[in-house]
CSV table of C-alpha atoms in Angstrom, one decimal:
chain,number,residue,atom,x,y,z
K,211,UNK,CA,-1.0,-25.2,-2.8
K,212,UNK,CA,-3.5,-23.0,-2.2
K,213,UNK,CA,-3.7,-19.8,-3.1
K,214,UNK,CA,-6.8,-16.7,-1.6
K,215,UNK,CA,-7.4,-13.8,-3.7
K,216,UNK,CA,-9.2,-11.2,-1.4
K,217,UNK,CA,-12.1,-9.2,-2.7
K,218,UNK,CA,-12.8,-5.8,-1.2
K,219,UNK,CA,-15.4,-3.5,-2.7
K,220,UNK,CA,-13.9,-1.5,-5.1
K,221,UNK,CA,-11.0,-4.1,-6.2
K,222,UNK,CA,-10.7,-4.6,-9.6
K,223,UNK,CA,-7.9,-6.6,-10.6
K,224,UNK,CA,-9.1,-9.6,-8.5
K,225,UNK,CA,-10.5,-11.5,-11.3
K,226,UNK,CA,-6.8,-11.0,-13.7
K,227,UNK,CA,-5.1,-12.3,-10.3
K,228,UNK,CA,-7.1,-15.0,-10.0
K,229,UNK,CA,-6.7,-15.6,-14.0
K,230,UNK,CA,-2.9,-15.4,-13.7
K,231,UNK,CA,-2.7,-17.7,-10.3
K,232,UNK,CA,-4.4,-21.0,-11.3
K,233,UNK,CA,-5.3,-20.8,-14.7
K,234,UNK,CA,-1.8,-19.6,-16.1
K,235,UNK,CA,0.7,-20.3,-13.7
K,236,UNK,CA,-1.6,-23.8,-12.2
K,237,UNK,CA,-2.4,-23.4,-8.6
K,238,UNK,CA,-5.6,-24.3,-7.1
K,239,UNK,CA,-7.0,-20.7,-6.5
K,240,UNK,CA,-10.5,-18.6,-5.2
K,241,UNK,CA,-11.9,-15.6,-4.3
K,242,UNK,CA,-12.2,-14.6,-0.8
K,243,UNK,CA,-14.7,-12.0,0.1
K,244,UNK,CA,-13.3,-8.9,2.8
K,245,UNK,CA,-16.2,-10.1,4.4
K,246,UNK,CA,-14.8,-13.2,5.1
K,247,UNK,CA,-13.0,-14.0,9.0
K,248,UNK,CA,-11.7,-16.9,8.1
K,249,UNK,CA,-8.1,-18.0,5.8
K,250,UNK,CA,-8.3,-21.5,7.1
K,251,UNK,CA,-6.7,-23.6,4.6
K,252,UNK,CA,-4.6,-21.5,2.1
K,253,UNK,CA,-1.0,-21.4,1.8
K,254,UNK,CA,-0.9,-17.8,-0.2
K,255,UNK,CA,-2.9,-14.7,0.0
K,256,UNK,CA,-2.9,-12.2,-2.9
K,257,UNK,CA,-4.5,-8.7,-2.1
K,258,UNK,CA,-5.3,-6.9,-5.7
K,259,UNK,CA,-5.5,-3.5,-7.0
K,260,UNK,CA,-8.1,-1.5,-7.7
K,261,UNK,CA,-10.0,1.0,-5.4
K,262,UNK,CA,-10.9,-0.4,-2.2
K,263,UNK,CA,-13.9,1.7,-0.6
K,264,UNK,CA,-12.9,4.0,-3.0
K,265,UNK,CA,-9.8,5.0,-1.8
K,266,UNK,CA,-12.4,7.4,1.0
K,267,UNK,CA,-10.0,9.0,3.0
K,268,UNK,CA,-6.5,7.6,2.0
K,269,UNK,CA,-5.8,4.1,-0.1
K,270,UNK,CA,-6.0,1.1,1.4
K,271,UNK,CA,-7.4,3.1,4.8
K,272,UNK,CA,-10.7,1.8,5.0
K,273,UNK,CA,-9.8,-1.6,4.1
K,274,UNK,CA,-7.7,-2.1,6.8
K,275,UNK,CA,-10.5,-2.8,9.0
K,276,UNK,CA,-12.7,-4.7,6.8
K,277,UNK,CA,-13.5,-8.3,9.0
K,278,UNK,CA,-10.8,-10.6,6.8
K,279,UNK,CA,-8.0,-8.2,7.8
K,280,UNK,CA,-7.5,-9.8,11.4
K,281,UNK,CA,-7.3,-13.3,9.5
K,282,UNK,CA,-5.1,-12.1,7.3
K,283,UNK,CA,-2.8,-10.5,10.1
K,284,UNK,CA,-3.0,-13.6,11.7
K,285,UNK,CA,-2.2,-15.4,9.0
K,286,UNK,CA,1.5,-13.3,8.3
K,287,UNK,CA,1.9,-13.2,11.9
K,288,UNK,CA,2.4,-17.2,11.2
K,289,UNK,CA,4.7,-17.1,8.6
K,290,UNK,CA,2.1,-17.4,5.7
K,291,UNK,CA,3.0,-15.7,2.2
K,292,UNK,CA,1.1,-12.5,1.7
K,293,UNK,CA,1.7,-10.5,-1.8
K,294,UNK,CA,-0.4,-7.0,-2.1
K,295,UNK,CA,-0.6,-5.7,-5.7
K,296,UNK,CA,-0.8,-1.6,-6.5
K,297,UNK,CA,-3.9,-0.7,-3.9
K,298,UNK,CA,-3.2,-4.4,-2.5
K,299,UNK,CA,0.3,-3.1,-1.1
K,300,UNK,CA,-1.2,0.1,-0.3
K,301,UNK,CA,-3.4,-2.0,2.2
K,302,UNK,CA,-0.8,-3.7,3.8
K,303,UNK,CA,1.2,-0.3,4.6
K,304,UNK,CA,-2.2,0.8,5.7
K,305,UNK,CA,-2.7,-2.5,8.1
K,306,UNK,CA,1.1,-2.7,9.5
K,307,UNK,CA,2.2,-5.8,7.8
K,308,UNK,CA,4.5,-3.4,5.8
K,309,UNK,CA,6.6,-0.6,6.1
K,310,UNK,CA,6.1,3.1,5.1
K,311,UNK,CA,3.1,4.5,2.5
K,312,UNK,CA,2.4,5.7,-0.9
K,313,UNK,CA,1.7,9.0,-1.0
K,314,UNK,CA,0.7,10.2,-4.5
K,315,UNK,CA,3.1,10.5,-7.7
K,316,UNK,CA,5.5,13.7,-7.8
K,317,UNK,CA,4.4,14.1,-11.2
K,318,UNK,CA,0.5,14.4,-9.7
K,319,UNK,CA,-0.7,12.1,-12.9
K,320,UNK,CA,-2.4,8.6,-12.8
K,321,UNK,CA,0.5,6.9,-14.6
K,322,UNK,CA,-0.3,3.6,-17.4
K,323,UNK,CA,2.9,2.6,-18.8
K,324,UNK,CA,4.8,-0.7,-19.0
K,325,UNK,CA,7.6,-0.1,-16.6
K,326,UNK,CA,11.3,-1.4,-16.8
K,327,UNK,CA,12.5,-2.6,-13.2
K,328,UNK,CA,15.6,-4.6,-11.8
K,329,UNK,CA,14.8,-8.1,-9.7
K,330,UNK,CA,17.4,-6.9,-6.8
K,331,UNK,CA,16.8,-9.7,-4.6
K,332,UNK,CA,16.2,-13.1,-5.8
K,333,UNK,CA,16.0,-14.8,-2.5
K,334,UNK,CA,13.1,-14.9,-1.7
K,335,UNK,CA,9.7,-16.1,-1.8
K,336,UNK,CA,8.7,-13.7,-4.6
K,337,UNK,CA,11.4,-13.8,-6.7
K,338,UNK,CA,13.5,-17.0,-6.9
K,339,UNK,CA,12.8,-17.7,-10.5
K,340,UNK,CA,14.2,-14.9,-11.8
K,341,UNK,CA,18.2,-14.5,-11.5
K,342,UNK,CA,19.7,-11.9,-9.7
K,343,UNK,CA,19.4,-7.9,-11.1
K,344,UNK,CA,17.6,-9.8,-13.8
K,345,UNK,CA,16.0,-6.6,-15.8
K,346,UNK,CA,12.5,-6.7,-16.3
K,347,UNK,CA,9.2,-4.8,-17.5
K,348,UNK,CA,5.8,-5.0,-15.9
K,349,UNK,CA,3.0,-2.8,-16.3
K,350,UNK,CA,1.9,0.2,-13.5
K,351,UNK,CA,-1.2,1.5,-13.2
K,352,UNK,CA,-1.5,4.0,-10.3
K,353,UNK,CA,-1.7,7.6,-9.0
K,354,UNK,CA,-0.6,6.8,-5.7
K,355,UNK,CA,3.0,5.2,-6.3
K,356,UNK,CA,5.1,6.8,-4.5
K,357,UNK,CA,7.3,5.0,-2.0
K,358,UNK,CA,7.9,7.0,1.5
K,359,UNK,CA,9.8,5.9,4.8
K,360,UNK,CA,11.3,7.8,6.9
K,361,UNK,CA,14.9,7.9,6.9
K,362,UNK,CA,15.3,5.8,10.0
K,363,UNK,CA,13.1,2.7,8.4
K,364,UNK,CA,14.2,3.6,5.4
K,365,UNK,CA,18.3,2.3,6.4
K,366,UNK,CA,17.0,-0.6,8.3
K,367,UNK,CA,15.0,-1.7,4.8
K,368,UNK,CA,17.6,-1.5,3.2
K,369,UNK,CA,19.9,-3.0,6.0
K,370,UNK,CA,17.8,-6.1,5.6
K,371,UNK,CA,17.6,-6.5,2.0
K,372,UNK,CA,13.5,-6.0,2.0
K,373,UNK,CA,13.5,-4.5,-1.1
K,374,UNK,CA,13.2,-6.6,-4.3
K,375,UNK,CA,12.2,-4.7,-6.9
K,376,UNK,CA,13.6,-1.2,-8.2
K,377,UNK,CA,12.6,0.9,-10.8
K,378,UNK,CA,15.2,1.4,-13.7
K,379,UNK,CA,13.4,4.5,-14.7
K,380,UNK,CA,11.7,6.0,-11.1
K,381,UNK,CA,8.2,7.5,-12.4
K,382,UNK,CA,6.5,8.5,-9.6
K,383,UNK,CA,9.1,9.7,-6.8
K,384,UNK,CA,9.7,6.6,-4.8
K,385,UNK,CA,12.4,6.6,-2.4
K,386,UNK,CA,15.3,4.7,-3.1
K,387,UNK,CA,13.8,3.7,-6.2
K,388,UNK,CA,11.6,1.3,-4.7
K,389,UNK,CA,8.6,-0.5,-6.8
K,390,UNK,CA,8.2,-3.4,-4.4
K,391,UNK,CA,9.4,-5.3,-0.5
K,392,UNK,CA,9.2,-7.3,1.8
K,393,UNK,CA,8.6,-7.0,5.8
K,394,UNK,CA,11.4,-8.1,7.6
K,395,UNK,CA,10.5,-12.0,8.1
K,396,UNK,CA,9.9,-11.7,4.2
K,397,UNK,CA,6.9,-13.7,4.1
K,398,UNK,CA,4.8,-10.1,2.8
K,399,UNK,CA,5.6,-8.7,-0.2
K,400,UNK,CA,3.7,-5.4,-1.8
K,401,UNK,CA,4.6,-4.4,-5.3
K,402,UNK,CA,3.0,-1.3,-7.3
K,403,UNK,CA,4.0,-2.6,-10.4
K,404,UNK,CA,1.1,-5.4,-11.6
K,405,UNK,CA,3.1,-9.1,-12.5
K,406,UNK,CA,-0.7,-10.3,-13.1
K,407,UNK,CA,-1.0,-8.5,-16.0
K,408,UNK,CA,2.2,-9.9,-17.5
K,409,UNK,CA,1.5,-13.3,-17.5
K,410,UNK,CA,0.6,-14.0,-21.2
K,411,UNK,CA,2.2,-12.9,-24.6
K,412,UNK,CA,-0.8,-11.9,-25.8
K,413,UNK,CA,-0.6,-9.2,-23.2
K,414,UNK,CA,2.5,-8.2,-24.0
K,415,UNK,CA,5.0,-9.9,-22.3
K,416,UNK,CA,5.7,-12.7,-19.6
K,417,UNK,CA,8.1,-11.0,-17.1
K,418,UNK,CA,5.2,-11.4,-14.1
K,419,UNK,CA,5.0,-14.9,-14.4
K,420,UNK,CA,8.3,-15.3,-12.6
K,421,UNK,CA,6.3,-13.7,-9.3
K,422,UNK,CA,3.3,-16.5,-9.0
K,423,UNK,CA,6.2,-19.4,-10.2
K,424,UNK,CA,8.7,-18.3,-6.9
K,425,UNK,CA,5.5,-18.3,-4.8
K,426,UNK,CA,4.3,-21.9,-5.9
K,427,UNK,CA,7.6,-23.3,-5.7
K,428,UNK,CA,8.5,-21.7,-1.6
K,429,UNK,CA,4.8,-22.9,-0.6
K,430,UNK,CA,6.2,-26.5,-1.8
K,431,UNK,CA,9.2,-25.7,0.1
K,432,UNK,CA,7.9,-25.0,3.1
K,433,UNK,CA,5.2,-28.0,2.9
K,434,UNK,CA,8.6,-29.9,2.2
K,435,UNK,CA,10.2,-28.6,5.5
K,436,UNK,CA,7.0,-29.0,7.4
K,437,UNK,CA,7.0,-32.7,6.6
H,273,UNK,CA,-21.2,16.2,23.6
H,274,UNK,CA,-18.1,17.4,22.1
H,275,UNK,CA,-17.3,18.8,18.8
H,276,UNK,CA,-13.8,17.3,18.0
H,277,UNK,CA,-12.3,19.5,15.0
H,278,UNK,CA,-9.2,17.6,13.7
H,279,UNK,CA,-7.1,18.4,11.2
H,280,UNK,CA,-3.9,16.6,9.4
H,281,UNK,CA,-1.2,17.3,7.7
H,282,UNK,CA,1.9,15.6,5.8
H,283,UNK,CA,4.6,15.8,8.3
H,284,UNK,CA,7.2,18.6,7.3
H,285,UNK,CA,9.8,15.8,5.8
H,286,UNK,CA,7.0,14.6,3.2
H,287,UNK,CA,7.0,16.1,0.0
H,288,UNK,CA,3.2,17.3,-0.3
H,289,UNK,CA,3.1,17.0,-4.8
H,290,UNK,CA,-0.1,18.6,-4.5
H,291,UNK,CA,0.5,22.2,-1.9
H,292,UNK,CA,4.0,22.3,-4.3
H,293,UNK,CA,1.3,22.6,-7.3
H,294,UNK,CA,-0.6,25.2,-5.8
H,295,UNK,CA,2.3,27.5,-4.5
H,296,UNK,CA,4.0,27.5,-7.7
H,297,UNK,CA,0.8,28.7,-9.4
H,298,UNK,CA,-0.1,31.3,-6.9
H,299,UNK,CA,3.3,32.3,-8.0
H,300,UNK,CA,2.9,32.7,-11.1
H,301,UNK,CA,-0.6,34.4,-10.5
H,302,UNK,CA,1.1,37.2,-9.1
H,303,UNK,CA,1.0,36.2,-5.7
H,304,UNK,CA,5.0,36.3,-4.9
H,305,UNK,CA,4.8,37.1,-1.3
H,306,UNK,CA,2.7,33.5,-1.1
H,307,UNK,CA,6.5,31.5,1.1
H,308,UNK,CA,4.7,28.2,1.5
H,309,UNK,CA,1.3,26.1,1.3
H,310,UNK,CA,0.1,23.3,3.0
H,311,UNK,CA,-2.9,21.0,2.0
H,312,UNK,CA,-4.4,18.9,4.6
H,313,UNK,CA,-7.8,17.1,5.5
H,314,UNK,CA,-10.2,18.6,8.2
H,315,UNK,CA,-12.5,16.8,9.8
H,316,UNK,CA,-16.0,17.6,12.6
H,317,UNK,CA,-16.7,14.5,14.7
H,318,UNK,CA,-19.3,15.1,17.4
H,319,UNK,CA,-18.6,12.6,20.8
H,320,UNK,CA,-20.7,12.5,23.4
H,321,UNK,CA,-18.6,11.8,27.2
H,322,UNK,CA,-16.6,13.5,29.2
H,323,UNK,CA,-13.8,15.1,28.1
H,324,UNK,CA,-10.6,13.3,29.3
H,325,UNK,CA,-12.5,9.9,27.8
H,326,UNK,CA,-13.6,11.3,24.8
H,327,UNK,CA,-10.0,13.0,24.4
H,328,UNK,CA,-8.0,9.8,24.4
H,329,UNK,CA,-10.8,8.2,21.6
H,330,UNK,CA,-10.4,11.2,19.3
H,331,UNK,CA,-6.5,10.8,20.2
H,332,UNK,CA,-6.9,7.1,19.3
H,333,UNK,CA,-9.2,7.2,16.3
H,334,UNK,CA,-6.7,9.7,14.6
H,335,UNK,CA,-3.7,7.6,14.8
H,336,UNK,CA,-5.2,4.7,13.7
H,337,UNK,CA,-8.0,5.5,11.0
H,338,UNK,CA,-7.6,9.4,10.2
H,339,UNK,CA,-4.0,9.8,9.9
H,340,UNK,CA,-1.3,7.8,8.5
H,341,UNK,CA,1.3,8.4,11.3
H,342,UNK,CA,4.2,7.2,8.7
H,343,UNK,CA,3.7,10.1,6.6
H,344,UNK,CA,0.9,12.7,8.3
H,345,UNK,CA,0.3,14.3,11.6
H,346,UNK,CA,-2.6,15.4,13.1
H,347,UNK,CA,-4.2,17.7,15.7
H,348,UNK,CA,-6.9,18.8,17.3
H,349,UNK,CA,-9.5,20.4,19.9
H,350,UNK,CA,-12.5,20.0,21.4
H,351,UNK,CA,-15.0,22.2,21.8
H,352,UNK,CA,-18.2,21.5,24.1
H,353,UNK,CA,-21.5,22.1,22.0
């Protein structure tokens, strides 16, 4: 398994991804540059936080159409795993791959704090080492957290079980509670809370491991199925 | 060569954190008669074409760069300069 961790100009939680992917959890791992048009040859895709472009004009909204982005549309459009971290997941919204936006925090503050959250839905690619409404903490780090949908998308999300983490504690306003989901195939996933800085006990605690372990054991799944 | 002048705006079923900041201390500045505020982002792009062309781009460019049609909507005119 092979796993691509984009970098955009701005992003600054690539190199803790890439730490947390291959050298903690063991899976062969680089960077990508968003200048790169090519994802030939990886079996994951991890979009980090940070400030892509500088958040100019909304997050995420410039990166959108930096010259990986087709690739990487490409690449969900063909069932390949995509997981967006804090401005990561604010990307995907941006491009499409994911519903609704984040819109910034009711309380208008750049929030820091470990965060408790519930693992809602352990089937999936994301979260199948962790047991169902298994309670968790992972750290936030953002000022623009705050889940919207309309109400429309908002039922058929939850209709289709996308989401798969919930806050126990909501800090910023999300609807529904929601810290992180899937699309509706559920091969993209974008989370605001960050599982790569979770990966170590050193750093506090080792609840985000659970994330990069479900997505190396589905990408030996589906090679499985594929041969 | 047109001047488009676009602006955008949450859509009325977002919660806009920021205009509710603003009202509530206009309020308590004295300023009771202020009902409602909205903040939104205003932009100038100048086109050159004519104007049913360049109307659909500035159409286009807003839904898919300046706005974020889940959450904001945006209008605008055109004015020839």
């Amino acid at each position: 398994m092979k796993a691509a961790v984009l970098t955009f100009p701005g992003s600054n939680c690539d190199d803790d991804l890439l730490w947390a992917v291959k050298d903690i959890a063991g899976a062969d791992a680089e960077l990508v540059s968003a200048k790169s048009e090519s994802l030939e040859g990886f079996d994951l895709v991890l979009v980090p936080g940070g400030f892509s472009y500088g958040d100019y004009l909304r997050s995420g909204a410039i990166a959108k159409f930096a010259p990986i982005m087709t690739a990487l549309k490409n690449f969900a459009d063909n069932g390949g795993y995509v997981l967006g971290i804090c401005n990561g997941f604010q990307i995907l919204t941006e491009a499409g791959l994911l519903p609704g936006a984040l819109q910034w925090n009711t309380s208008l503050e750049f929030i820091c704090e470990p965060e408790p959250l519930k693992v809602v839905n352990n089937r999936t690619a994301f979260s199948n080492q962790y047991a169902q409404n298994q309670a968790i903490t992972l750290p936030i780090a953002h000022g623009e957290g705050n889940y919207y949908a309309d109400a429309d998308t908002l039922s058929e999300i939850e209709a289709n079980n996308q989401v798969v983490f919930r806050y126990a504690d909501n800090p910023n306003g999300s609807l529904n509670d929601i810290a992180g989901l899937t699309n509706k195939a559920g091969n993209v996933l974008g989370m605001m809370p960050h599982p790569e800085r979770a990966v170590e006990a050193l750093l506090g605690g080792t609840d985000g491991l659970g994330v990069f372990q479900s997505l190396i054991a589905a990408t030996k799944g589906a090679a499985h199925a594929a041969n | 060569m047109f001047k488009a002048k676009i602006y955008v705006n949450y859509k009325p079923s977002v919660l806009d954190p920021k205009a509710e900041v603003i009202k509530n201390t206009l309020s308590r500045l004295g300023q009771t008669n202020v009902k409602d505020v909205t903040v939104g982002k205003y932009f100038e792009v100048l086109l050159e074409g004519d104007r049913d062309a360049v109307d659909q781009q500035v159409d286009a460019l807003c839904d898919q760069m300046l706005a974020n049609v889940n959450m904001e909507a945006y209008r605008y005119s055109l004015e020839e300069v």
